[in-house]
Amino acid sequence: MSKSSTGAVPLRTVAMELRHSSIHVVVNDRRGAIRATHCRTYPWRQQAAVLNSDQGLQELTMAFEKIVKAENLQGQAVRFLLDGEYCVTRYVRGTEQIVNDRLDELEARCSRYLLLGHGRKLAARHIQKTDDGSVTGLLTVANQRTLETLSNAAGRTGIQLTSVTASIAVIGELVNRHYPTDCRAGLLIRHRQTGVDLAIIDNGQLLMDVHPVRNMDDSEICSYVAHRIALMQRFYQRNALSKNRHLQNLFFCGTSEAAHLLKAAFADSDLHVHSIAEQLEQSESSLAGESDASEYAAVMAEIYSAENTAGNHGRPNLLEGLDRQVSRPLWQLLARTLWPVAAAVILGVLLSGLTAKESRLAAVNPEAIARHRKLDQRRKHILRDITMLRDRAAHLSAIDRQVRHTDISRLLTYVGSCLADDAGLAGISLQHDGTLKLQGSCPQEKDVYDFVDHLEKLPVILKASLSGTRSSETGSESRTEFNVDAIVRPVNGRASVPQYTDTQAEQSATDKSRRSANAREPNHG
């Protein structure tokens, strides 16, 4: 570390990013004009299937303890980032009223983000005015248990979390730092360990954040962008902040090999591919020896953001959302689950009072006798409904306990391995009773039945059935749309997805390749 002749106290800035199985750390020490930065990666995941578990909390805490000891971070303020596996961000633009209403609507639907894991979702927002007088809003959504696990691990190890934000929203500010003014708008692609983050940025502002359902290799990324560039172009034309409303740049945050493939794929197009890793290696001596400098793009951008707050775009801080949600879960759960029972009980009490009054009148009024009998029958029906609602509430609670620890990401990996080539899923939902509903399409009807057969053989599926098919034509292409219902296999009383080992993954990939090869062979029979 560089030393200064002056006796000034060093100013230290620390940023961390939580990835699938590692934590990227950047520590920046400044003493006057002298600045020293070092970057390190620490593994955290050992046996934990998901972060949102007791095992995940234990392993994350152990990793934090190692980082605090190695970097001397006891009591240190840390700016924390979550990669695309743990959060999603949505963008809205319009008048202040339109933006607030749209963000309220998005926050109300945030429980639908199944890829963030089972359980309550938490949202944080940031709204700011633009130069043209309009208002932009960002909403970042994460699993509440993810944030609680992160906060608990930090508290146990003496780390002070000052902010928790989405990595993809920060990298756009890195583009502003390293590229000229006329080259700060375009597509931003980040290839991470478990997936791909695809965004549109304009002068450092995140406009769109997309997470494809499955992971892709380098060649598939090229194909994915090529097929969707027109859709992204239309989105950018509607939401662009700059005068130039044509996407001309692609900023890639990944390995140099993947960057070369992208440059070759779009060499003859108007899309200019820029490698963020190359820019970081040229500007940061601390990253010169790194095999993949792009791994530190987000944390380096957060360090720059801490040094230059005047040039930053505001970002949602999930810690604010966590503080806002602390007292809400209990009353929300009671209101959602018990209100039918409470309403039935109140109605039953009122009708019981009327029944008692009618009983007193029945002795002197024959008409009251008939009315009393009707009220008594109605009271019995209401009591029966109350019993049924109580049983329903108990049943829903039991089902919730069964599916609470279902690993959605691992379940999607299993389901994806059963699909044939060129087949795709248009919708997937996991019901509270453990039913998995799948909608998608295949090139041939035979592929649908093969998909159901392979799905039923999965260790995580108890039963699978085809509920319907429909032929559709798009241009010259004919496809078969399908709806499949499957039941997740309960393990030890819970709907659970077992560990997906490397051997199983390799076997699944081999089976899928064999099915694809058989489908391509001509039928001479």
Short mmCIF file of C-alpha atoms in Angstrom, two decimals:
data_model
loop_
_atom_site.label_atom_id
_atom_site.label_comp_id
_atom_site.label_asym_id
_atom_site.label_seq_id
_atom_site.Cartn_x
_atom_site.Cartn_y
_atom_site.Cartn_z
CA MET A 1 0.00 0.00 0.00
CA SER A 2 1.27 3.46 -0.82
CA LYS A 3 2.35 5.69 2.04
CA SER A 4 2.14 9.44 2.37
CA SER A 5 4.58 11.78 4.03
CA THR A 6 1.71 13.71 5.52
CA GLY A 7 0.14 12.59 8.76
CA ALA A 8 -3.42 12.66 7.47
CA VAL A 9 -5.77 9.92 8.62
CA PRO A 10 -6.54 7.53 5.73
CA LEU A 11 -10.02 7.65 4.28
CA ARG A 12 -11.19 4.09 3.66
CA THR A 13 -14.03 3.00 1.39
CA VAL A 14 -15.14 -0.64 1.21
CA ALA A 15 -17.54 -2.25 -1.25
CA MET A 16 -18.63 -5.90 -1.41
CA GLU A 17 -20.73 -7.85 -3.88
CA LEU A 18 -22.57 -11.08 -3.06
CA ARG A 19 -22.38 -13.60 -5.92
CA HIS A 20 -23.66 -17.17 -6.15
CA SER A 21 -20.74 -18.75 -4.28
CA SER A 22 -18.27 -15.91 -3.69
CA ILE A 23 -17.93 -12.40 -2.31
CA HIS A 24 -15.96 -9.78 -4.25
CA VAL A 25 -14.29 -7.18 -2.03
CA VAL A 26 -12.65 -3.88 -3.00
CA VAL A 27 -10.91 -1.77 -0.34
CA ASN A 28 -9.86 1.76 -1.27
CA ASP A 29 -7.50 3.67 1.06
CA ARG A 30 -6.81 7.33 0.40
CA ARG A 31 -4.32 9.56 2.15
CA GLY A 32 -4.55 12.98 0.59
CA ALA A 33 -3.95 12.66 -3.14
CA ILE A 34 -2.52 9.14 -2.81
CA ARG A 35 -4.97 6.33 -3.48
CA ALA A 36 -4.37 2.61 -2.98
CA THR A 37 -6.91 0.00 -4.06
CA HIS A 38 -6.85 -3.77 -3.78
CA CYS A 39 -9.39 -6.38 -4.90
CA ARG A 40 -9.95 -9.87 -3.52
CA THR A 41 -12.44 -12.70 -3.89
CA TYR A 42 -13.56 -14.86 -0.95
CA PRO A 43 -15.67 -18.04 -1.30
CA TRP A 44 -18.69 -18.33 0.99
CA ARG A 45 -20.91 -21.22 -0.19
CA GLN A 46 -19.89 -24.72 0.96
CA GLN A 47 -22.87 -27.02 1.53
CA ALA A 48 -25.81 -24.59 1.56
CA ALA A 49 -28.32 -25.26 -1.22
CA VAL A 50 -29.82 -21.77 -0.83
CA LEU A 51 -28.76 -18.60 0.94
CA ASN A 52 -32.13 -18.26 2.71
CA SER A 53 -31.54 -21.08 5.18
CA ASP A 54 -29.84 -21.69 8.52
CA GLN A 55 -26.95 -23.35 6.69
CA GLY A 56 -26.69 -20.39 4.33
CA LEU A 57 -26.58 -17.93 7.24
CA GLN A 58 -23.89 -19.98 8.98
CA GLU A 59 -21.66 -20.19 5.89
CA LEU A 60 -22.11 -16.49 5.03
CA THR A 61 -21.25 -15.53 8.61
CA MET A 62 -18.08 -17.65 8.49
CA ALA A 63 -17.05 -15.94 5.24
CA PHE A 64 -17.68 -12.49 6.75
CA GLU A 65 -15.55 -13.38 9.76
CA LYS A 66 -12.68 -14.34 7.47
CA ILE A 67 -13.05 -11.12 5.44
CA VAL A 68 -13.19 -8.92 8.56
CA LYS A 69 -10.04 -10.51 9.91
CA ALA A 70 -8.11 -10.41 6.62
CA GLU A 71 -9.11 -6.84 5.67
CA ASN A 72 -9.37 -5.36 9.19
CA LEU A 73 -13.02 -4.34 8.73
CA GLN A 74 -14.28 -4.50 12.33
CA GLY A 75 -16.82 -1.67 12.65
CA GLN A 76 -16.18 -0.60 9.05
CA ALA A 77 -18.98 0.91 6.96
CA VAL A 78 -19.57 -1.25 3.86
CA ARG A 79 -21.51 -0.52 0.69
CA PHE A 80 -23.05 -3.86 -0.37
CA LEU A 81 -24.20 -5.05 -3.78
CA LEU A 82 -26.42 -7.97 -4.86
CA ASP A 83 -25.97 -9.53 -8.28
CA GLY A 84 -28.84 -10.55 -10.54
CA GLU A 85 -29.38 -13.88 -8.77
CA TYR A 86 -30.72 -12.10 -5.69
CA CYS A 87 -32.63 -9.06 -7.00
CA VAL A 88 -34.37 -7.48 -9.99
CA THR A 89 -34.88 -3.80 -10.87
CA ARG A 90 -37.73 -2.16 -12.76
CA TYR A 91 -37.80 1.28 -14.45
CA VAL A 92 -40.73 3.69 -14.88
CA ARG A 93 -40.90 7.13 -16.51
CA GLY A 94 -43.64 9.77 -16.69
CA THR A 95 -45.23 12.37 -14.48
CA GLU A 96 -44.71 12.10 -10.74
CA GLN A 97 -48.22 10.74 -10.21
CA ILE A 98 -47.87 8.16 -13.01
CA VAL A 99 -44.49 7.00 -11.71
CA ASN A 100 -45.74 6.62 -8.12
CA ASP A 101 -48.88 4.75 -9.22
CA ARG A 102 -46.89 2.42 -11.47
CA LEU A 103 -44.30 1.72 -8.75
CA ASP A 104 -47.13 0.95 -6.30
CA GLU A 105 -48.55 -1.51 -8.82
CA LEU A 106 -45.16 -3.17 -9.38
CA GLU A 107 -44.53 -3.41 -5.64
CA ALA A 108 -47.93 -5.04 -5.09
CA ARG A 109 -47.00 -7.72 -7.66
CA CYS A 110 -43.43 -8.32 -6.48
CA SER A 111 -44.39 -11.65 -4.86
CA ARG A 112 -44.56 -13.12 -8.41
CA TYR A 113 -40.77 -13.12 -8.83
CA LEU A 114 -40.34 -16.87 -8.25
CA LEU A 115 -36.66 -16.83 -9.26
CA LEU A 116 -35.91 -14.83 -6.10
CA GLY A 117 -36.97 -17.79 -3.97
CA HIS A 118 -40.01 -18.67 -1.88
CA GLY A 119 -41.36 -16.25 0.69
CA ARG A 120 -42.10 -12.57 1.12
CA LYS A 121 -40.48 -10.14 -1.32
CA LEU A 122 -39.27 -6.70 -0.30
CA ALA A 123 -39.07 -3.63 -2.55
CA ALA A 124 -37.24 -0.30 -2.36
CA ARG A 125 -37.67 2.62 -4.74
CA HIS A 126 -35.93 5.80 -5.85
CA ILE A 127 -37.55 8.66 -7.78
CA GLN A 128 -35.77 11.61 -9.39
CA LYS A 129 -36.49 14.37 -11.90
CA THR A 130 -34.74 14.55 -15.27
CA ASP A 131 -33.53 17.56 -17.21
CA ASP A 132 -36.62 17.56 -19.46
CA GLY A 133 -38.96 17.86 -16.46
CA SER A 134 -40.19 14.26 -16.42
CA VAL A 135 -39.75 11.87 -13.50
CA THR A 136 -37.98 8.49 -13.50
CA GLY A 137 -38.42 5.79 -10.90
CA LEU A 138 -36.48 2.62 -10.06
CA LEU A 139 -37.89 -0.25 -8.00
CA THR A 140 -35.52 -2.97 -6.77
CA VAL A 141 -37.05 -6.22 -5.46
CA ALA A 142 -35.32 -8.88 -3.34
CA ASN A 143 -36.35 -11.74 -1.09
CA GLN A 144 -36.86 -10.46 2.45
CA ARG A 145 -35.07 -13.51 3.89
CA THR A 146 -32.05 -12.75 1.69
CA LEU A 147 -31.76 -9.29 3.23
CA GLU A 148 -32.38 -10.61 6.75
CA THR A 149 -29.66 -13.24 6.27
CA LEU A 150 -27.25 -10.60 4.99
CA SER A 151 -28.08 -8.20 7.83
CA ASN A 152 -27.75 -10.91 10.50
CA ALA A 153 -24.39 -12.12 9.17
CA ALA A 154 -23.06 -8.55 9.05
CA GLY A 155 -24.29 -7.82 12.57
CA ARG A 156 -22.62 -10.93 13.99
CA THR A 157 -19.24 -10.00 12.49
CA GLY A 158 -19.15 -6.26 13.19
CA ILE A 159 -19.76 -5.06 9.62
CA GLN A 160 -21.88 -1.91 9.29
CA LEU A 161 -24.05 -2.06 6.17
CA THR A 162 -24.66 1.45 4.84
CA SER A 163 -26.50 0.43 1.67
CA VAL A 164 -27.64 -2.65 -0.26
CA THR A 165 -28.24 -2.03 -3.97
CA ALA A 166 -28.47 -3.92 -7.27
CA SER A 167 -25.15 -4.49 -9.05
CA ILE A 168 -26.55 -3.94 -12.54
CA ALA A 169 -27.74 -0.43 -11.58
CA VAL A 170 -24.20 0.50 -10.50
CA ILE A 171 -22.29 -0.74 -13.55
CA GLY A 172 -23.98 1.89 -15.73
CA GLU A 173 -22.12 4.55 -13.75
CA LEU A 174 -18.87 2.76 -14.60
CA VAL A 175 -19.65 3.32 -18.28
CA ASN A 176 -20.02 7.05 -17.59
CA ARG A 177 -16.57 7.13 -16.03
CA HIS A 178 -14.63 5.27 -18.74
CA TYR A 179 -16.39 6.22 -21.99
CA PRO A 180 -16.87 9.58 -23.77
CA THR A 181 -20.13 11.51 -23.58
CA ASP A 182 -21.35 10.38 -27.00
CA CYS A 183 -20.79 6.71 -26.10
CA ARG A 184 -22.72 6.25 -22.85
CA ALA A 185 -25.98 4.72 -24.03
CA GLY A 186 -26.59 1.16 -25.15
CA LEU A 187 -27.05 -2.45 -24.13
CA LEU A 188 -25.29 -3.73 -21.02
CA ILE A 189 -24.72 -7.49 -20.73
CA ARG A 190 -23.27 -9.10 -17.64
CA HIS A 191 -22.41 -12.80 -17.75
CA ARG A 192 -22.36 -14.14 -14.19
CA GLN A 193 -21.87 -17.63 -12.75
CA THR A 194 -25.53 -18.66 -12.68
CA GLY A 195 -27.08 -16.54 -15.41
CA VAL A 196 -27.10 -13.46 -17.59
CA ASP A 197 -28.16 -9.90 -16.76
CA LEU A 198 -29.32 -7.86 -19.75
CA ALA A 199 -29.93 -4.13 -19.32
CA ILE A 200 -30.31 -0.89 -21.23
CA ILE A 201 -28.46 2.15 -19.89
CA ASP A 202 -28.50 5.80 -20.91
CA ASN A 203 -25.92 8.20 -19.47
CA GLY A 204 -25.49 5.97 -16.41
CA GLN A 205 -29.23 5.54 -15.81
CA LEU A 206 -30.65 2.00 -15.81
CA LEU A 207 -33.68 1.81 -18.12
CA MET A 208 -34.33 -1.94 -18.33
CA ASP A 209 -33.22 -5.01 -16.38
CA VAL A 210 -33.95 -8.48 -17.82
CA HIS A 211 -32.94 -11.89 -16.47
CA PRO A 212 -33.37 -14.76 -18.97
CA VAL A 213 -34.76 -17.88 -17.26
CA ARG A 214 -31.77 -20.09 -18.00
CA ASN A 215 -28.02 -19.62 -18.10
CA MET A 216 -26.29 -19.30 -21.47
CA ASP A 217 -22.87 -19.96 -22.88
CA ASP A 218 -20.99 -17.30 -24.84
CA SER A 219 -22.36 -18.29 -28.26
CA GLU A 220 -25.96 -18.37 -26.99
CA ILE A 221 -25.60 -14.79 -25.72
CA CYS A 222 -24.82 -13.64 -29.26
CA SER A 223 -27.92 -15.40 -30.59
CA TYR A 224 -30.10 -14.07 -27.76
CA VAL A 225 -29.11 -10.45 -28.41
CA ALA A 226 -29.46 -10.81 -32.19
CA HIS A 227 -33.04 -12.10 -31.88
CA ARG A 228 -34.13 -9.41 -29.42
CA ILE A 229 -32.27 -6.33 -30.62
CA ALA A 230 -35.37 -5.01 -32.45
CA LEU A 231 -37.51 -5.29 -29.30
CA MET A 232 -34.85 -3.53 -27.24
CA GLN A 233 -34.52 -0.82 -29.88
CA ARG A 234 -38.25 -0.05 -29.63
CA PHE A 235 -38.06 0.09 -25.83
CA TYR A 236 -35.10 2.46 -25.98
CA GLN A 237 -36.82 4.78 -28.45
CA ARG A 238 -39.73 5.16 -26.00
CA ASN A 239 -37.58 5.71 -22.91
CA ALA A 240 -34.30 7.27 -24.11
CA LEU A 241 -33.02 10.20 -22.07
CA SER A 242 -30.53 11.41 -24.69
CA LYS A 243 -31.33 12.93 -28.09
CA ASN A 244 -29.91 9.99 -30.03
CA ARG A 245 -32.62 7.33 -29.84
CA HIS A 246 -30.77 4.57 -31.67
CA LEU A 247 -28.89 1.80 -29.86
CA GLN A 248 -25.35 1.78 -31.19
CA ASN A 249 -23.27 0.38 -28.31
CA LEU A 250 -23.07 -2.91 -26.46
CA PHE A 251 -21.12 -2.90 -23.19
CA PHE A 252 -20.09 -6.43 -22.23
CA CYS A 253 -19.11 -7.37 -18.69
CA GLY A 254 -17.60 -10.84 -18.97
CA THR A 255 -14.54 -12.77 -20.05
CA SER A 256 -12.30 -11.54 -22.87
CA GLU A 257 -13.08 -14.70 -24.88
CA ALA A 258 -16.81 -13.95 -24.78
CA ALA A 259 -16.13 -10.31 -25.70
CA HIS A 260 -14.22 -11.43 -28.81
CA LEU A 261 -17.15 -13.65 -29.84
CA LEU A 262 -19.59 -10.75 -29.50
CA LYS A 263 -17.32 -8.43 -31.49
CA ALA A 264 -17.09 -11.00 -34.27
CA ALA A 265 -20.85 -11.65 -34.25
CA PHE A 266 -21.73 -7.95 -34.64
CA ALA A 267 -18.75 -6.87 -36.76
CA ASP A 268 -20.97 -6.15 -39.77
CA SER A 269 -23.75 -4.40 -37.82
CA ASP A 270 -24.21 -0.89 -36.42
CA LEU A 271 -23.73 -2.25 -32.89
CA HIS A 272 -20.28 -1.46 -31.46
CA VAL A 273 -19.14 -3.94 -28.78
CA HIS A 274 -17.08 -2.57 -25.85
CA SER A 275 -15.33 -4.76 -23.26
CA ILE A 276 -15.61 -3.35 -19.73
CA ALA A 277 -12.84 -5.72 -18.60
CA GLU A 278 -10.37 -4.11 -21.01
CA GLN A 279 -11.22 -0.63 -19.74
CA LEU A 280 -10.77 -1.69 -16.12
CA GLU A 281 -7.41 -3.33 -16.80
CA GLN A 282 -6.16 -0.13 -18.47
CA SER A 283 -7.40 2.25 -15.77
CA GLU A 284 -6.83 0.20 -12.59
CA SER A 285 -3.35 -1.10 -11.84
CA SER A 286 -4.81 -3.27 -9.06
CA LEU A 287 -6.70 -5.28 -11.73
CA ALA A 288 -3.85 -5.60 -14.23
CA GLY A 289 -2.97 -9.13 -13.11
CA GLU A 290 -6.53 -10.41 -12.75
CA SER A 291 -7.65 -13.19 -15.09
CA ASP A 292 -11.12 -11.62 -15.35
CA ALA A 293 -11.23 -7.96 -14.36
CA SER A 294 -14.95 -7.76 -15.18
CA GLU A 295 -15.67 -9.74 -11.99
CA TYR A 296 -14.87 -6.55 -10.06
CA ALA A 297 -16.81 -4.16 -12.31
CA ALA A 298 -19.70 -3.61 -9.89
CA VAL A 299 -17.61 -3.13 -6.74
CA MET A 300 -15.18 -0.81 -8.54
CA ALA A 301 -18.15 1.22 -9.77
CA GLU A 302 -19.43 1.47 -6.19
CA ILE A 303 -16.02 2.73 -5.04
CA TYR A 304 -16.11 5.41 -7.75
CA SER A 305 -19.65 6.26 -6.69
CA ALA A 306 -18.54 6.81 -3.10
CA GLU A 307 -15.79 9.19 -4.26
CA ASN A 308 -17.99 11.21 -6.61
CA THR A 309 -21.46 11.50 -5.09
CA ALA A 310 -22.25 14.61 -7.16
CA GLY A 311 -22.19 12.66 -10.43
CA ASN A 312 -24.22 9.68 -9.19
CA HIS A 313 -27.68 8.60 -10.23
CA GLY A 314 -29.86 7.69 -7.28
CA ARG A 315 -30.46 4.00 -6.67
CA PRO A 316 -32.95 2.16 -4.44
CA ASN A 317 -31.43 1.13 -1.09
CA LEU A 318 -32.94 -2.18 0.02
CA LEU A 319 -32.00 -1.50 3.65
CA GLU A 320 -34.66 1.21 3.71
CA GLY A 321 -37.22 -1.30 2.48
CA LEU A 322 -36.11 -3.78 5.16
CA ASP A 323 -36.62 -1.21 7.93
CA ARG A 324 -40.04 -0.38 6.52
CA GLN A 325 -41.12 -4.04 6.49
CA VAL A 326 -40.03 -5.05 10.00
CA SER A 327 -43.43 -4.59 11.67
CA ARG A 328 -45.65 -5.58 8.74
CA PRO A 329 -45.55 -9.38 8.30
CA LEU A 330 -47.63 -10.36 11.38
CA TRP A 331 -50.69 -8.22 10.74
CA GLN A 332 -50.51 -8.88 7.01
CA LEU A 333 -50.52 -12.64 7.64
CA LEU A 334 -53.46 -12.37 10.05
CA ALA A 335 -55.40 -10.14 7.68
CA ARG A 336 -54.80 -12.43 4.71
CA THR A 337 -55.45 -15.77 6.44
CA LEU A 338 -57.98 -15.14 9.23
CA TRP A 339 -60.32 -12.49 7.84
CA PRO A 340 -62.78 -15.04 6.37
CA VAL A 341 -62.95 -16.85 9.71
CA ALA A 342 -63.40 -13.60 11.65
CA ALA A 343 -66.15 -12.40 9.31
CA ALA A 344 -68.00 -15.70 9.62
CA VAL A 345 -67.74 -15.65 13.43
CA ILE A 346 -69.11 -12.08 13.64
CA LEU A 347 -71.99 -12.95 11.32
CA GLY A 348 -72.70 -16.07 13.36
CA VAL A 349 -72.89 -14.06 16.60
CA LEU A 350 -75.32 -11.57 15.05
CA LEU A 351 -77.57 -14.31 13.71
CA SER A 352 -77.44 -16.12 17.06
CA GLY A 353 -78.80 -12.96 18.73
CA LEU A 354 -81.61 -12.75 16.20
CA THR A 355 -82.37 -16.43 16.75
CA ALA A 356 -82.68 -15.91 20.52
CA LYS A 357 -85.04 -12.99 19.98
CA GLU A 358 -87.20 -15.00 17.61
CA SER A 359 -87.32 -17.83 20.14
CA ARG A 360 -88.92 -15.53 22.71
CA LEU A 361 -91.52 -14.36 20.19
CA ALA A 362 -92.31 -17.88 19.01
CA ALA A 363 -94.36 -18.61 22.13
CA VAL A 364 -97.00 -16.02 21.22
CA ASN A 365 -96.65 -15.71 17.43
CA PRO A 366 -97.05 -18.72 15.07
CA GLU A 367 -95.34 -16.84 12.24
CA ALA A 368 -92.35 -16.29 14.49
CA ILE A 369 -92.08 -20.05 14.96
CA ALA A 370 -91.50 -20.59 11.23
CA ARG A 371 -89.09 -17.65 11.12
CA HIS A 372 -87.23 -19.08 14.11
CA ARG A 373 -86.80 -22.42 12.35
CA LYS A 374 -85.38 -20.75 9.23
CA LEU A 375 -82.95 -18.73 11.32
CA ASP A 376 -81.92 -21.84 13.22
CA GLN A 377 -81.17 -23.63 9.94
CA ARG A 378 -79.18 -20.62 8.73
CA ARG A 379 -77.22 -20.57 11.98
CA LYS A 380 -76.31 -24.23 11.52
CA HIS A 381 -75.13 -23.55 7.97
CA ILE A 382 -72.96 -20.66 9.18
CA LEU A 383 -71.43 -22.78 11.94
CA ARG A 384 -70.66 -25.43 9.35
CA ASP A 385 -69.02 -22.79 7.13
CA ILE A 386 -66.96 -21.57 10.10
CA THR A 387 -65.68 -25.11 10.69
CA MET A 388 -64.88 -25.50 7.00
CA LEU A 389 -62.98 -22.18 6.92
CA ARG A 390 -60.96 -23.15 9.99
CA ASP A 391 -60.03 -26.45 8.36
CA ARG A 392 -59.11 -24.56 5.18
CA ALA A 393 -56.83 -22.19 7.12
CA ALA A 394 -55.10 -25.12 8.83
CA HIS A 395 -54.72 -26.87 5.46
CA LEU A 396 -53.16 -23.77 3.86
CA SER A 397 -50.75 -23.40 6.77
CA ALA A 398 -49.66 -27.03 6.38
CA ILE A 399 -49.14 -26.57 2.63
CA ASP A 400 -47.14 -23.37 3.24
CA ARG A 401 -44.82 -25.27 5.57
CA GLN A 402 -44.39 -27.96 2.89
CA VAL A 403 -43.30 -25.67 0.04
CA ARG A 404 -41.48 -23.02 2.10
CA HIS A 405 -38.02 -24.46 1.45
CA THR A 406 -38.51 -25.39 -2.23
CA ASP A 407 -35.43 -24.38 -4.24
CA ILE A 408 -37.03 -22.75 -7.29
CA SER A 409 -33.75 -22.29 -9.19
CA ARG A 410 -32.86 -25.97 -8.84
CA LEU A 411 -36.40 -26.99 -9.81
CA LEU A 412 -36.16 -24.89 -12.99
CA THR A 413 -32.84 -26.57 -13.81
CA TYR A 414 -34.52 -29.98 -13.62
CA VAL A 415 -37.47 -28.89 -15.76
CA GLY A 416 -35.22 -27.24 -18.37
CA SER A 417 -33.26 -30.46 -18.81
CA CYS A 418 -36.42 -32.20 -20.07
CA LEU A 419 -37.13 -29.73 -22.87
CA ALA A 420 -36.22 -30.56 -26.44
CA ASP A 421 -34.17 -28.20 -28.61
CA ASP A 422 -36.15 -25.17 -29.86
CA ALA A 423 -38.76 -25.82 -27.16
CA GLY A 424 -39.50 -23.06 -24.68
CA LEU A 425 -41.46 -22.25 -21.56
CA ALA A 426 -43.83 -19.28 -21.67
CA GLY A 427 -45.01 -19.56 -18.07
CA ILE A 428 -44.27 -21.45 -14.87
CA SER A 429 -45.93 -21.22 -11.47
CA LEU A 430 -45.70 -23.21 -8.24
CA GLN A 431 -49.03 -23.38 -6.41
CA HIS A 432 -49.39 -23.50 -2.62
CA ASP A 433 -50.51 -27.14 -2.83
CA GLY A 434 -47.24 -28.17 -4.52
CA THR A 435 -48.68 -28.21 -8.07
CA LEU A 436 -46.26 -27.02 -10.75
CA LYS A 437 -48.04 -25.52 -13.80
CA LEU A 438 -46.04 -25.23 -17.02
CA GLN A 439 -46.99 -23.51 -20.28
CA GLY A 440 -44.82 -23.50 -23.38
CA SER A 441 -44.45 -24.63 -26.97
CA CYS A 442 -42.54 -27.26 -29.00
CA PRO A 443 -41.80 -27.58 -32.72
CA GLN A 444 -43.57 -30.97 -32.89
CA GLU A 445 -46.42 -32.55 -30.96
CA LYS A 446 -44.24 -35.60 -30.25
CA ASP A 447 -41.85 -33.36 -28.29
CA VAL A 448 -44.69 -32.49 -25.91
CA TYR A 449 -45.33 -36.12 -24.98
CA ASP A 450 -41.58 -36.75 -24.65
CA PHE A 451 -41.37 -33.74 -22.33
CA VAL A 452 -44.13 -35.12 -20.08
CA ASP A 453 -42.50 -38.58 -20.03
CA HIS A 454 -39.08 -37.19 -19.06
CA LEU A 455 -40.66 -34.83 -16.54
CA GLU A 456 -42.39 -37.70 -14.76
CA LYS A 457 -39.06 -39.53 -14.43
CA LEU A 458 -37.41 -36.65 -12.55
CA PRO A 459 -36.61 -37.39 -8.89
CA VAL A 460 -38.34 -34.16 -7.85
CA ILE A 461 -41.65 -34.84 -9.63
CA LEU A 462 -44.26 -37.19 -8.16
CA LYS A 463 -46.64 -37.08 -11.11
CA ALA A 464 -46.94 -35.17 -14.41
CA SER A 465 -49.88 -34.94 -16.80
CA LEU A 466 -50.70 -33.13 -20.03
CA SER A 467 -53.77 -30.92 -19.55
CA GLY A 468 -54.03 -29.62 -23.11
CA THR A 469 -52.33 -28.84 -26.44
CA ARG A 470 -53.02 -26.38 -29.24
CA SER A 471 -51.44 -25.86 -32.67
CA SER A 472 -50.29 -22.36 -33.57
CA GLU A 473 -48.59 -20.81 -36.58
CA THR A 474 -46.23 -17.82 -36.60
CA GLY A 475 -45.33 -16.90 -40.17
CA SER A 476 -44.14 -20.11 -41.80
CA GLU A 477 -43.39 -21.84 -38.51
CA SER A 478 -45.86 -24.24 -36.89
CA ARG A 479 -45.60 -25.06 -33.18
CA THR A 480 -47.57 -26.99 -30.60
CA GLU A 481 -48.48 -25.11 -27.44
CA PHE A 482 -48.98 -27.15 -24.28
CA ASN A 483 -50.15 -26.97 -20.68
CA VAL A 484 -48.64 -29.45 -18.23
CA ASP A 485 -49.47 -29.98 -14.55
CA ALA A 486 -46.93 -31.66 -12.26
CA ILE A 487 -46.84 -32.39 -8.54
CA VAL A 488 -43.58 -31.73 -6.68
CA ARG A 489 -42.49 -34.82 -4.75
CA PRO A 490 -42.71 -34.30 -0.95
CA VAL A 491 -39.61 -35.33 1.02
CA ASN A 492 -39.94 -35.79 4.81
CA GLY A 493 -43.32 -34.07 4.77
CA ARG A 494 -42.20 -31.14 2.60
CA ALA A 495 -42.19 -30.42 -1.13
CA SER A 496 -38.45 -30.37 -1.63
CA VAL A 497 -35.94 -30.35 -4.47
CA PRO A 498 -32.93 -32.60 -3.76
CA GLN A 499 -29.35 -31.62 -4.52
CA TYR A 500 -28.60 -31.44 -8.27
CA THR A 501 -25.13 -32.95 -8.44
CA ASP A 502 -22.60 -32.51 -11.23
CA THR A 503 -23.11 -36.17 -12.23
CA GLN A 504 -26.87 -35.66 -12.51
CA ALA A 505 -26.38 -32.46 -14.48
CA GLU A 506 -24.00 -34.21 -16.90
CA GLN A 507 -26.39 -37.16 -17.29
CA SER A 508 -29.33 -34.79 -17.86
CA ALA A 509 -27.39 -32.89 -20.52
CA THR A 510 -26.36 -36.19 -22.17
CA ASP A 511 -29.97 -37.41 -22.25
CA LYS A 512 -31.12 -34.13 -23.74
CA SER A 513 -28.42 -34.25 -26.44
CA ARG A 514 -29.38 -37.85 -27.27
CA ARG A 515 -33.06 -36.83 -27.60
CA SER A 516 -32.10 -33.95 -29.88
CA ALA A 517 -29.97 -36.24 -32.06
CA ASN A 518 -32.80 -38.78 -32.36
CA ALA A 519 -35.20 -36.01 -33.34
CA ARG A 520 -32.89 -34.89 -36.17
CA GLU A 521 -32.48 -38.40 -37.66
CA PRO A 522 -34.70 -38.93 -40.75
CA ASN A 523 -37.51 -41.43 -40.39
CA HIS A 524 -37.20 -44.09 -43.13
CA GLY A 525 -39.90 -46.31 -41.71
#
